[in-house]
Amino acid sequence: MPDALIFDVFGTCVDWRRSVAQDVAVALPNVDATAFATAWRAEYDPAMARIRDGGRGYVPLDDLHLENLERVSRDFGVTPSEPTELNRAWERLNPWPDVRPGLARLKPGFILAPCSNGSIALMTRLARYAELPGIVFLAPKSRRTTNQSRAFIWHPVLPCGFRLNGL
């Protein structure tokens, strides 16, 4: 029996597209909010590729989201009046309907450890907003890597005392 269950957050536990689109609709009422949210998230992989490929050093996900927001805003021909506040949309992601009860059922028997490129602070704010029960976050900030590398999974769990065959 494993000690811990490690899983993704964005898309797996939370509905980022609809949640971000809701904030976009309020901040930028004259754009297609879903298209904007989708374009904003589509900038994620290219931004991460530049880091993974060594073209850029580590950048916290909050900062990448803000840079990507600026890029997508230009593409859509809009300027958010409060870009930092709109960027916090990534902290206000609603969970899928089955996530809270599912995590609550798993919590008594396992350490629940979502693994994300988001900082521990970002993920903690997201978990508080989404009311995700009893989880421990494993995030890249402490070692400045991304979850695209093999080190991402093993680096944070070894100091936690997890057995590799217990995950």
mmCIF file with all atom_site columns, C-alpha atoms in Angstrom:
data_model
loop_
_atom_site.group_PDB
_atom_site.id
_atom_site.type_symbol
_atom_site.label_atom_id
_atom_site.label_alt_id
_atom_site.label_comp_id
_atom_site.label_asym_id
_atom_site.label_entity_id
_atom_site.label_seq_id
_atom_site.pdbx_PDB_ins_code
_atom_site.Cartn_x
_atom_site.Cartn_y
_atom_site.Cartn_z
_atom_site.occupancy
_atom_site.B_iso_or_equiv
_atom_site.pdbx_formal_charge
_atom_site.auth_seq_id
_atom_site.auth_comp_id
_atom_site.auth_asym_id
_atom_site.auth_atom_id
_atom_site.pdbx_PDB_model_num
ATOM 1   C CA . MET A 1 1   ? 0.000   0.000  0.000   1.00 0.00 ? 1   MET A CA 1
ATOM 2   C CA . PRO A 1 2   ? 1.466   3.398  -0.900  1.00 0.00 ? 2   PRO A CA 1
ATOM 3   C CA . ASP A 1 3   ? 2.174   6.022  1.763   1.00 0.00 ? 3   ASP A CA 1
ATOM 4   C CA . ALA A 1 4   ? 1.369   8.948  -0.490  1.00 0.00 ? 4   ALA A CA 1
ATOM 5   C CA . LEU A 1 5   ? -0.582  9.729  -3.620  1.00 0.00 ? 5   LEU A CA 1
ATOM 6   C CA . ILE A 1 6   ? 1.089   12.286 -5.886  1.00 0.00 ? 6   ILE A CA 1
ATOM 7   C CA . PHE A 1 7   ? -0.925  13.908 -8.652  1.00 0.00 ? 7   PHE A CA 1
ATOM 8   C CA . ASP A 1 8   ? -1.245  16.955 -10.899 1.00 0.00 ? 8   ASP A CA 1
ATOM 9   C CA . VAL A 1 9   ? -3.421  19.947 -9.964  1.00 0.00 ? 9   VAL A CA 1
ATOM 10  C CA . PHE A 1 10  ? -4.206  22.154 -12.992 1.00 0.00 ? 10  PHE A CA 1
ATOM 11  C CA . GLY A 1 11  ? -6.871  20.374 -15.010 1.00 0.00 ? 11  GLY A CA 1
ATOM 12  C CA . THR A 1 12  ? -6.839  17.307 -12.775 1.00 0.00 ? 12  THR A CA 1
ATOM 13  C CA . CYS A 1 13  ? -8.221  18.827 -9.577  1.00 0.00 ? 13  CYS A CA 1
ATOM 14  C CA . VAL A 1 14  ? -9.420  22.202 -10.803 1.00 0.00 ? 14  VAL A CA 1
ATOM 15  C CA . ASP A 1 15  ? -11.251 23.553 -13.835 1.00 0.00 ? 15  ASP A CA 1
ATOM 16  C CA . TRP A 1 16  ? -8.728  26.221 -14.783 1.00 0.00 ? 16  TRP A CA 1
ATOM 17  C CA . ARG A 1 17  ? -10.335 27.169 -18.116 1.00 0.00 ? 17  ARG A CA 1
ATOM 18  C CA . ARG A 1 18  ? -13.794 28.044 -16.798 1.00 0.00 ? 18  ARG A CA 1
ATOM 19  C CA . SER A 1 19  ? -12.406 29.575 -13.593 1.00 0.00 ? 19  SER A CA 1
ATOM 20  C CA . VAL A 1 20  ? -9.904  31.843 -15.338 1.00 0.00 ? 20  VAL A CA 1
ATOM 21  C CA . ALA A 1 21  ? -12.502 32.761 -17.969 1.00 0.00 ? 21  ALA A CA 1
ATOM 22  C CA . GLN A 1 22  ? -14.825 33.965 -15.186 1.00 0.00 ? 22  GLN A CA 1
ATOM 23  C CA . ASP A 1 23  ? -12.174 36.387 -13.916 1.00 0.00 ? 23  ASP A CA 1
ATOM 24  C CA . VAL A 1 24  ? -11.307 37.466 -17.464 1.00 0.00 ? 24  VAL A CA 1
ATOM 25  C CA . ALA A 1 25  ? -14.990 38.196 -18.176 1.00 0.00 ? 25  ALA A CA 1
ATOM 26  C CA . VAL A 1 26  ? -15.093 40.584 -15.214 1.00 0.00 ? 26  VAL A CA 1
ATOM 27  C CA . ALA A 1 27  ? -11.744 42.268 -15.927 1.00 0.00 ? 27  ALA A CA 1
ATOM 28  C CA . LEU A 1 28  ? -12.076 42.412 -19.729 1.00 0.00 ? 28  LEU A CA 1
ATOM 29  C CA . PRO A 1 29  ? -15.787 42.387 -20.561 1.00 0.00 ? 29  PRO A CA 1
ATOM 30  C CA . ASN A 1 30  ? -15.244 43.116 -24.271 1.00 0.00 ? 30  ASN A CA 1
ATOM 31  C CA . VAL A 1 31  ? -13.253 39.958 -25.084 1.00 0.00 ? 31  VAL A CA 1
ATOM 32  C CA . ASP A 1 32  ? -14.202 36.321 -25.541 1.00 0.00 ? 32  ASP A CA 1
ATOM 33  C CA . ALA A 1 33  ? -13.230 35.273 -22.014 1.00 0.00 ? 33  ALA A CA 1
ATOM 34  C CA . THR A 1 34  ? -12.885 31.558 -22.799 1.00 0.00 ? 34  THR A CA 1
ATOM 35  C CA . ALA A 1 35  ? -10.698 32.232 -25.851 1.00 0.00 ? 35  ALA A CA 1
ATOM 36  C CA . PHE A 1 36  ? -8.569  34.623 -23.786 1.00 0.00 ? 36  PHE A CA 1
ATOM 37  C CA . ALA A 1 37  ? -8.177  32.106 -20.935 1.00 0.00 ? 37  ALA A CA 1
ATOM 38  C CA . THR A 1 38  ? -7.267  29.370 -23.413 1.00 0.00 ? 38  THR A CA 1
ATOM 39  C CA . ALA A 1 39  ? -4.710  31.589 -25.149 1.00 0.00 ? 39  ALA A CA 1
ATOM 40  C CA . TRP A 1 40  ? -3.257  32.611 -21.791 1.00 0.00 ? 40  TRP A CA 1
ATOM 41  C CA . ARG A 1 41  ? -2.743  28.984 -20.758 1.00 0.00 ? 41  ARG A CA 1
ATOM 42  C CA . ALA A 1 42  ? -1.398  28.130 -24.241 1.00 0.00 ? 42  ALA A CA 1
ATOM 43  C CA . GLU A 1 43  ? 1.558   30.415 -23.479 1.00 0.00 ? 43  GLU A CA 1
ATOM 44  C CA . TYR A 1 44  ? 2.542   28.143 -20.576 1.00 0.00 ? 44  TYR A CA 1
ATOM 45  C CA . ASP A 1 45  ? 4.305   25.394 -22.543 1.00 0.00 ? 45  ASP A CA 1
ATOM 46  C CA . PRO A 1 46  ? 6.437   27.755 -24.666 1.00 0.00 ? 46  PRO A CA 1
ATOM 47  C CA . ALA A 1 47  ? 7.383   29.746 -21.544 1.00 0.00 ? 47  ALA A CA 1
ATOM 48  C CA . MET A 1 48  ? 8.357   26.559 -19.705 1.00 0.00 ? 48  MET A CA 1
ATOM 49  C CA . ALA A 1 49  ? 10.256  25.241 -22.749 1.00 0.00 ? 49  ALA A CA 1
ATOM 50  C CA . ARG A 1 50  ? 12.543  28.287 -22.656 1.00 0.00 ? 50  ARG A CA 1
ATOM 51  C CA . ILE A 1 51  ? 13.387  27.451 -19.044 1.00 0.00 ? 51  ILE A CA 1
ATOM 52  C CA . ARG A 1 52  ? 13.759  23.692 -19.586 1.00 0.00 ? 52  ARG A CA 1
ATOM 53  C CA . ASP A 1 53  ? 15.968  24.263 -22.644 1.00 0.00 ? 53  ASP A CA 1
ATOM 54  C CA . GLY A 1 54  ? 18.282  26.544 -20.690 1.00 0.00 ? 54  GLY A CA 1
ATOM 55  C CA . GLY A 1 55  ? 17.381  29.707 -22.607 1.00 0.00 ? 55  GLY A CA 1
ATOM 56  C CA . ARG A 1 56  ? 16.185  31.246 -19.375 1.00 0.00 ? 56  ARG A CA 1
ATOM 57  C CA . GLY A 1 57  ? 16.736  30.641 -15.693 1.00 0.00 ? 57  GLY A CA 1
ATOM 58  C CA . TYR A 1 58  ? 14.091  29.583 -13.229 1.00 0.00 ? 58  TYR A CA 1
ATOM 59  C CA . VAL A 1 59  ? 11.091  31.930 -13.062 1.00 0.00 ? 59  VAL A CA 1
ATOM 60  C CA . PRO A 1 60  ? 8.267   31.455 -10.552 1.00 0.00 ? 60  PRO A CA 1
ATOM 61  C CA . LEU A 1 61  ? 4.998   30.407 -12.160 1.00 0.00 ? 61  LEU A CA 1
ATOM 62  C CA . ASP A 1 62  ? 3.257   33.532 -10.829 1.00 0.00 ? 62  ASP A CA 1
ATOM 63  C CA . ASP A 1 63  ? 5.716   35.647 -12.816 1.00 0.00 ? 63  ASP A CA 1
ATOM 64  C CA . LEU A 1 64  ? 5.362   33.511 -15.943 1.00 0.00 ? 64  LEU A CA 1
ATOM 65  C CA . HIS A 1 65  ? 1.583   33.812 -15.762 1.00 0.00 ? 65  HIS A CA 1
ATOM 66  C CA . LEU A 1 66  ? 1.895   37.607 -15.527 1.00 0.00 ? 66  LEU A CA 1
ATOM 67  C CA . GLU A 1 67  ? 4.295   37.753 -18.486 1.00 0.00 ? 67  GLU A CA 1
ATOM 68  C CA . ASN A 1 68  ? 1.967   35.510 -20.465 1.00 0.00 ? 68  ASN A CA 1
ATOM 69  C CA . LEU A 1 69  ? -0.988  37.715 -19.512 1.00 0.00 ? 69  LEU A CA 1
ATOM 70  C CA . GLU A 1 70  ? 0.856   40.732 -20.919 1.00 0.00 ? 70  GLU A CA 1
ATOM 71  C CA . ARG A 1 71  ? 1.582   38.849 -24.166 1.00 0.00 ? 71  ARG A CA 1
ATOM 72  C CA . VAL A 1 72  ? -1.993  37.605 -24.616 1.00 0.00 ? 72  VAL A CA 1
ATOM 73  C CA . SER A 1 73  ? -3.424  41.025 -23.712 1.00 0.00 ? 73  SER A CA 1
ATOM 74  C CA . ARG A 1 74  ? -1.355  42.546 -26.538 1.00 0.00 ? 74  ARG A CA 1
ATOM 75  C CA . ASP A 1 75  ? -2.539  39.822 -28.918 1.00 0.00 ? 75  ASP A CA 1
ATOM 76  C CA . PHE A 1 76  ? -6.167  40.560 -28.015 1.00 0.00 ? 76  PHE A CA 1
ATOM 77  C CA . GLY A 1 77  ? -5.605  44.315 -28.159 1.00 0.00 ? 77  GLY A CA 1
ATOM 78  C CA . VAL A 1 78  ? -6.647  44.925 -24.552 1.00 0.00 ? 78  VAL A CA 1
ATOM 79  C CA . THR A 1 79  ? -5.021  46.264 -21.409 1.00 0.00 ? 79  THR A CA 1
ATOM 80  C CA . PRO A 1 80  ? -6.250  44.972 -18.052 1.00 0.00 ? 80  PRO A CA 1
ATOM 81  C CA . SER A 1 81  ? -6.651  47.841 -15.586 1.00 0.00 ? 81  SER A CA 1
ATOM 82  C CA . GLU A 1 82  ? -5.267  45.638 -12.801 1.00 0.00 ? 82  GLU A CA 1
ATOM 83  C CA . PRO A 1 83  ? -3.066  42.936 -14.364 1.00 0.00 ? 83  PRO A CA 1
ATOM 84  C CA . THR A 1 84  ? -1.679  41.737 -11.026 1.00 0.00 ? 84  THR A CA 1
ATOM 85  C CA . GLU A 1 85  ? -5.207  41.190 -9.715  1.00 0.00 ? 85  GLU A CA 1
ATOM 86  C CA . LEU A 1 86  ? -6.261  39.395 -12.908 1.00 0.00 ? 86  LEU A CA 1
ATOM 87  C CA . ASN A 1 87  ? -3.142  37.219 -12.615 1.00 0.00 ? 87  ASN A CA 1
ATOM 88  C CA . ARG A 1 88  ? -4.486  36.035 -9.263  1.00 0.00 ? 88  ARG A CA 1
ATOM 89  C CA . ALA A 1 89  ? -7.181  34.214 -11.237 1.00 0.00 ? 89  ALA A CA 1
ATOM 90  C CA . TRP A 1 90  ? -4.785  31.245 -11.082 1.00 0.00 ? 90  TRP A CA 1
ATOM 91  C CA . GLU A 1 91  ? -5.316  31.207 -7.290  1.00 0.00 ? 91  GLU A CA 1
ATOM 92  C CA . ARG A 1 92  ? -9.100  31.178 -7.682  1.00 0.00 ? 92  ARG A CA 1
ATOM 93  C CA . LEU A 1 93  ? -9.650  27.954 -9.569  1.00 0.00 ? 93  LEU A CA 1
ATOM 94  C CA . ASN A 1 94  ? -12.789 25.988 -8.833  1.00 0.00 ? 94  ASN A CA 1
ATOM 95  C CA . PRO A 1 95  ? -12.404 22.268 -8.218  1.00 0.00 ? 95  PRO A CA 1
ATOM 96  C CA . TRP A 1 96  ? -14.140 19.699 -10.368 1.00 0.00 ? 96  TRP A CA 1
ATOM 97  C CA . PRO A 1 97  ? -17.313 18.482 -8.599  1.00 0.00 ? 97  PRO A CA 1
ATOM 98  C CA . ASP A 1 98  ? -15.841 15.125 -7.560  1.00 0.00 ? 98  ASP A CA 1
ATOM 99  C CA . VAL A 1 99  ? -12.507 16.434 -6.232  1.00 0.00 ? 99  VAL A CA 1
ATOM 100 C CA . ARG A 1 100 ? -13.430 17.493 -2.682  1.00 0.00 ? 100 ARG A CA 1
ATOM 101 C CA . PRO A 1 101 ? -15.345 14.308 -1.841  1.00 0.00 ? 101 PRO A CA 1
ATOM 102 C CA . GLY A 1 102 ? -12.712 12.171 -3.550  1.00 0.00 ? 102 GLY A CA 1
ATOM 103 C CA . LEU A 1 103 ? -9.834  13.759 -1.634  1.00 0.00 ? 103 LEU A CA 1
ATOM 104 C CA . ALA A 1 104 ? -11.835 13.523 1.599   1.00 0.00 ? 104 ALA A CA 1
ATOM 105 C CA . ARG A 1 105 ? -12.233 9.769  1.038   1.00 0.00 ? 105 ARG A CA 1
ATOM 106 C CA . LEU A 1 106 ? -8.528  9.321  0.305   1.00 0.00 ? 106 LEU A CA 1
ATOM 107 C CA . LYS A 1 107 ? -7.222  11.548 3.104   1.00 0.00 ? 107 LYS A CA 1
ATOM 108 C CA . PRO A 1 108 ? -7.536  9.055  6.010   1.00 0.00 ? 108 PRO A CA 1
ATOM 109 C CA . GLY A 1 109 ? -5.382  6.446  4.301   1.00 0.00 ? 109 GLY A CA 1
ATOM 110 C CA . PHE A 1 110 ? -2.802  8.472  2.383   1.00 0.00 ? 110 PHE A CA 1
ATOM 111 C CA . ILE A 1 111 ? -0.687  11.564 2.359   1.00 0.00 ? 111 ILE A CA 1
ATOM 112 C CA . LEU A 1 112 ? -2.159  13.611 -0.481  1.00 0.00 ? 112 LEU A CA 1
ATOM 113 C CA . ALA A 1 113 ? 0.596   15.456 -2.304  1.00 0.00 ? 113 ALA A CA 1
ATOM 114 C CA . PRO A 1 114 ? -0.360  17.298 -5.470  1.00 0.00 ? 114 PRO A CA 1
ATOM 115 C CA . CYS A 1 115 ? 2.697   18.032 -7.559  1.00 0.00 ? 115 CYS A CA 1
ATOM 116 C CA . SER A 1 116 ? 2.738   21.321 -9.444  1.00 0.00 ? 116 SER A CA 1
ATOM 117 C CA . ASN A 1 117 ? 4.967   23.935 -11.049 1.00 0.00 ? 117 ASN A CA 1
ATOM 118 C CA . GLY A 1 118 ? 3.140   26.493 -8.928  1.00 0.00 ? 118 GLY A CA 1
ATOM 119 C CA . SER A 1 119 ? 4.963   27.802 -5.886  1.00 0.00 ? 119 SER A CA 1
ATOM 120 C CA . ILE A 1 120 ? 3.974   26.434 -2.514  1.00 0.00 ? 120 ILE A CA 1
ATOM 121 C CA . ALA A 1 121 ? 2.436   29.854 -1.748  1.00 0.00 ? 121 ALA A CA 1
ATOM 122 C CA . LEU A 1 122 ? 0.375   29.849 -4.974  1.00 0.00 ? 122 LEU A CA 1
ATOM 123 C CA . MET A 1 123 ? -0.787  26.286 -4.439  1.00 0.00 ? 123 MET A CA 1
ATOM 124 C CA . THR A 1 124 ? -1.644  26.956 -0.791  1.00 0.00 ? 124 THR A CA 1
ATOM 125 C CA . ARG A 1 125 ? -3.791  29.940 -1.785  1.00 0.00 ? 125 ARG A CA 1
ATOM 126 C CA . LEU A 1 126 ? -5.432  27.830 -4.499  1.00 0.00 ? 126 LEU A CA 1
ATOM 127 C CA . ALA A 1 127 ? -6.100  24.975 -2.055  1.00 0.00 ? 127 ALA A CA 1
ATOM 128 C CA . ARG A 1 128 ? -7.606  27.402 0.467   1.00 0.00 ? 128 ARG A CA 1
ATOM 129 C CA . TYR A 1 129 ? -9.850  28.974 -2.184  1.00 0.00 ? 129 TYR A CA 1
ATOM 130 C CA . ALA A 1 130 ? -10.918 25.608 -3.633  1.00 0.00 ? 130 ALA A CA 1
ATOM 131 C CA . GLU A 1 131 ? -11.290 24.101 -0.148  1.00 0.00 ? 131 GLU A CA 1
ATOM 132 C CA . LEU A 1 132 ? -9.129  21.111 -1.021  1.00 0.00 ? 132 LEU A CA 1
ATOM 133 C CA . PRO A 1 133 ? -8.836  18.950 2.112   1.00 0.00 ? 133 PRO A CA 1
ATOM 134 C CA . GLY A 1 134 ? -5.619  18.009 3.885   1.00 0.00 ? 134 GLY A CA 1
ATOM 135 C CA . ILE A 1 135 ? -2.926  18.096 1.251   1.00 0.00 ? 135 ILE A CA 1
ATOM 136 C CA . VAL A 1 136 ? 0.834   18.577 1.312   1.00 0.00 ? 136 VAL A CA 1
ATOM 137 C CA . PHE A 1 137 ? 2.232   20.432 -1.701  1.00 0.00 ? 137 PHE A CA 1
ATOM 138 C CA . LEU A 1 138 ? 5.367   19.394 -3.515  1.00 0.00 ? 138 LEU A CA 1
ATOM 139 C CA . ALA A 1 139 ? 6.467   22.343 -5.615  1.00 0.00 ? 139 ALA A CA 1
ATOM 140 C CA . PRO A 1 140 ? 9.575   23.241 -7.617  1.00 0.00 ? 140 PRO A CA 1
ATOM 141 C CA . LYS A 1 141 ? 10.420  26.536 -5.877  1.00 0.00 ? 141 LYS A CA 1
ATOM 142 C CA . SER A 1 142 ? 12.752  24.953 -3.343  1.00 0.00 ? 142 SER A CA 1
ATOM 143 C CA . ARG A 1 143 ? 14.948  23.383 -6.015  1.00 0.00 ? 143 ARG A CA 1
ATOM 144 C CA . ARG A 1 144 ? 14.252  25.646 -8.994  1.00 0.00 ? 144 ARG A CA 1
ATOM 145 C CA . THR A 1 145 ? 13.245  23.026 -11.513 1.00 0.00 ? 145 THR A CA 1
ATOM 146 C CA . THR A 1 146 ? 10.008  22.111 -13.250 1.00 0.00 ? 146 THR A CA 1
ATOM 147 C CA . ASN A 1 147 ? 7.767   19.088 -13.146 1.00 0.00 ? 147 ASN A CA 1
ATOM 148 C CA . GLN A 1 148 ? 8.935   18.217 -16.647 1.00 0.00 ? 148 GLN A CA 1
ATOM 149 C CA . SER A 1 149 ? 12.172  16.849 -15.221 1.00 0.00 ? 149 SER A CA 1
ATOM 150 C CA . ARG A 1 150 ? 12.558  13.489 -13.506 1.00 0.00 ? 150 ARG A CA 1
ATOM 151 C CA . ALA A 1 151 ? 14.132  15.282 -10.560 1.00 0.00 ? 151 ALA A CA 1
ATOM 152 C CA . PHE A 1 152 ? 10.829  17.016 -9.942  1.00 0.00 ? 152 PHE A CA 1
ATOM 153 C CA . ILE A 1 153 ? 9.121   13.911 -8.580  1.00 0.00 ? 153 ILE A CA 1
ATOM 154 C CA . TRP A 1 154 ? 11.969  12.391 -6.615  1.00 0.00 ? 154 TRP A CA 1
ATOM 155 C CA . HIS A 1 155 ? 13.718  15.472 -5.239  1.00 0.00 ? 155 HIS A CA 1
ATOM 156 C CA . PRO A 1 156 ? 10.869  16.751 -3.060  1.00 0.00 ? 156 PRO A CA 1
ATOM 157 C CA . VAL A 1 157 ? 9.650   13.386 -1.793  1.00 0.00 ? 157 VAL A CA 1
ATOM 158 C CA . LEU A 1 158 ? 12.940  11.976 -0.577  1.00 0.00 ? 158 LEU A CA 1
ATOM 159 C CA . PRO A 1 159 ? 13.379  14.567 2.198   1.00 0.00 ? 159 PRO A CA 1
ATOM 160 C CA . CYS A 1 160 ? 9.776   13.865 3.274   1.00 0.00 ? 160 CYS A CA 1
ATOM 161 C CA . GLY A 1 161 ? 10.799  10.357 4.239   1.00 0.00 ? 161 GLY A CA 1
ATOM 162 C CA . PHE A 1 162 ? 8.607   8.620  1.663   1.00 0.00 ? 162 PHE A CA 1
ATOM 163 C CA . ARG A 1 163 ? 9.776   5.255  0.423   1.00 0.00 ? 163 ARG A CA 1
ATOM 164 C CA . LEU A 1 164 ? 10.074  5.320  -3.368  1.00 0.00 ? 164 LEU A CA 1
ATOM 165 C CA . ASN A 1 165 ? 7.977   2.175  -3.556  1.00 0.00 ? 165 ASN A CA 1
ATOM 166 C CA . GLY A 1 166 ? 5.482   3.859  -1.227  1.00 0.00 ? 166 GLY A CA 1
ATOM 167 C CA . LEU A 1 167 ? 4.317   6.400  -3.791  1.00 0.00 ? 167 LEU A CA 1
#
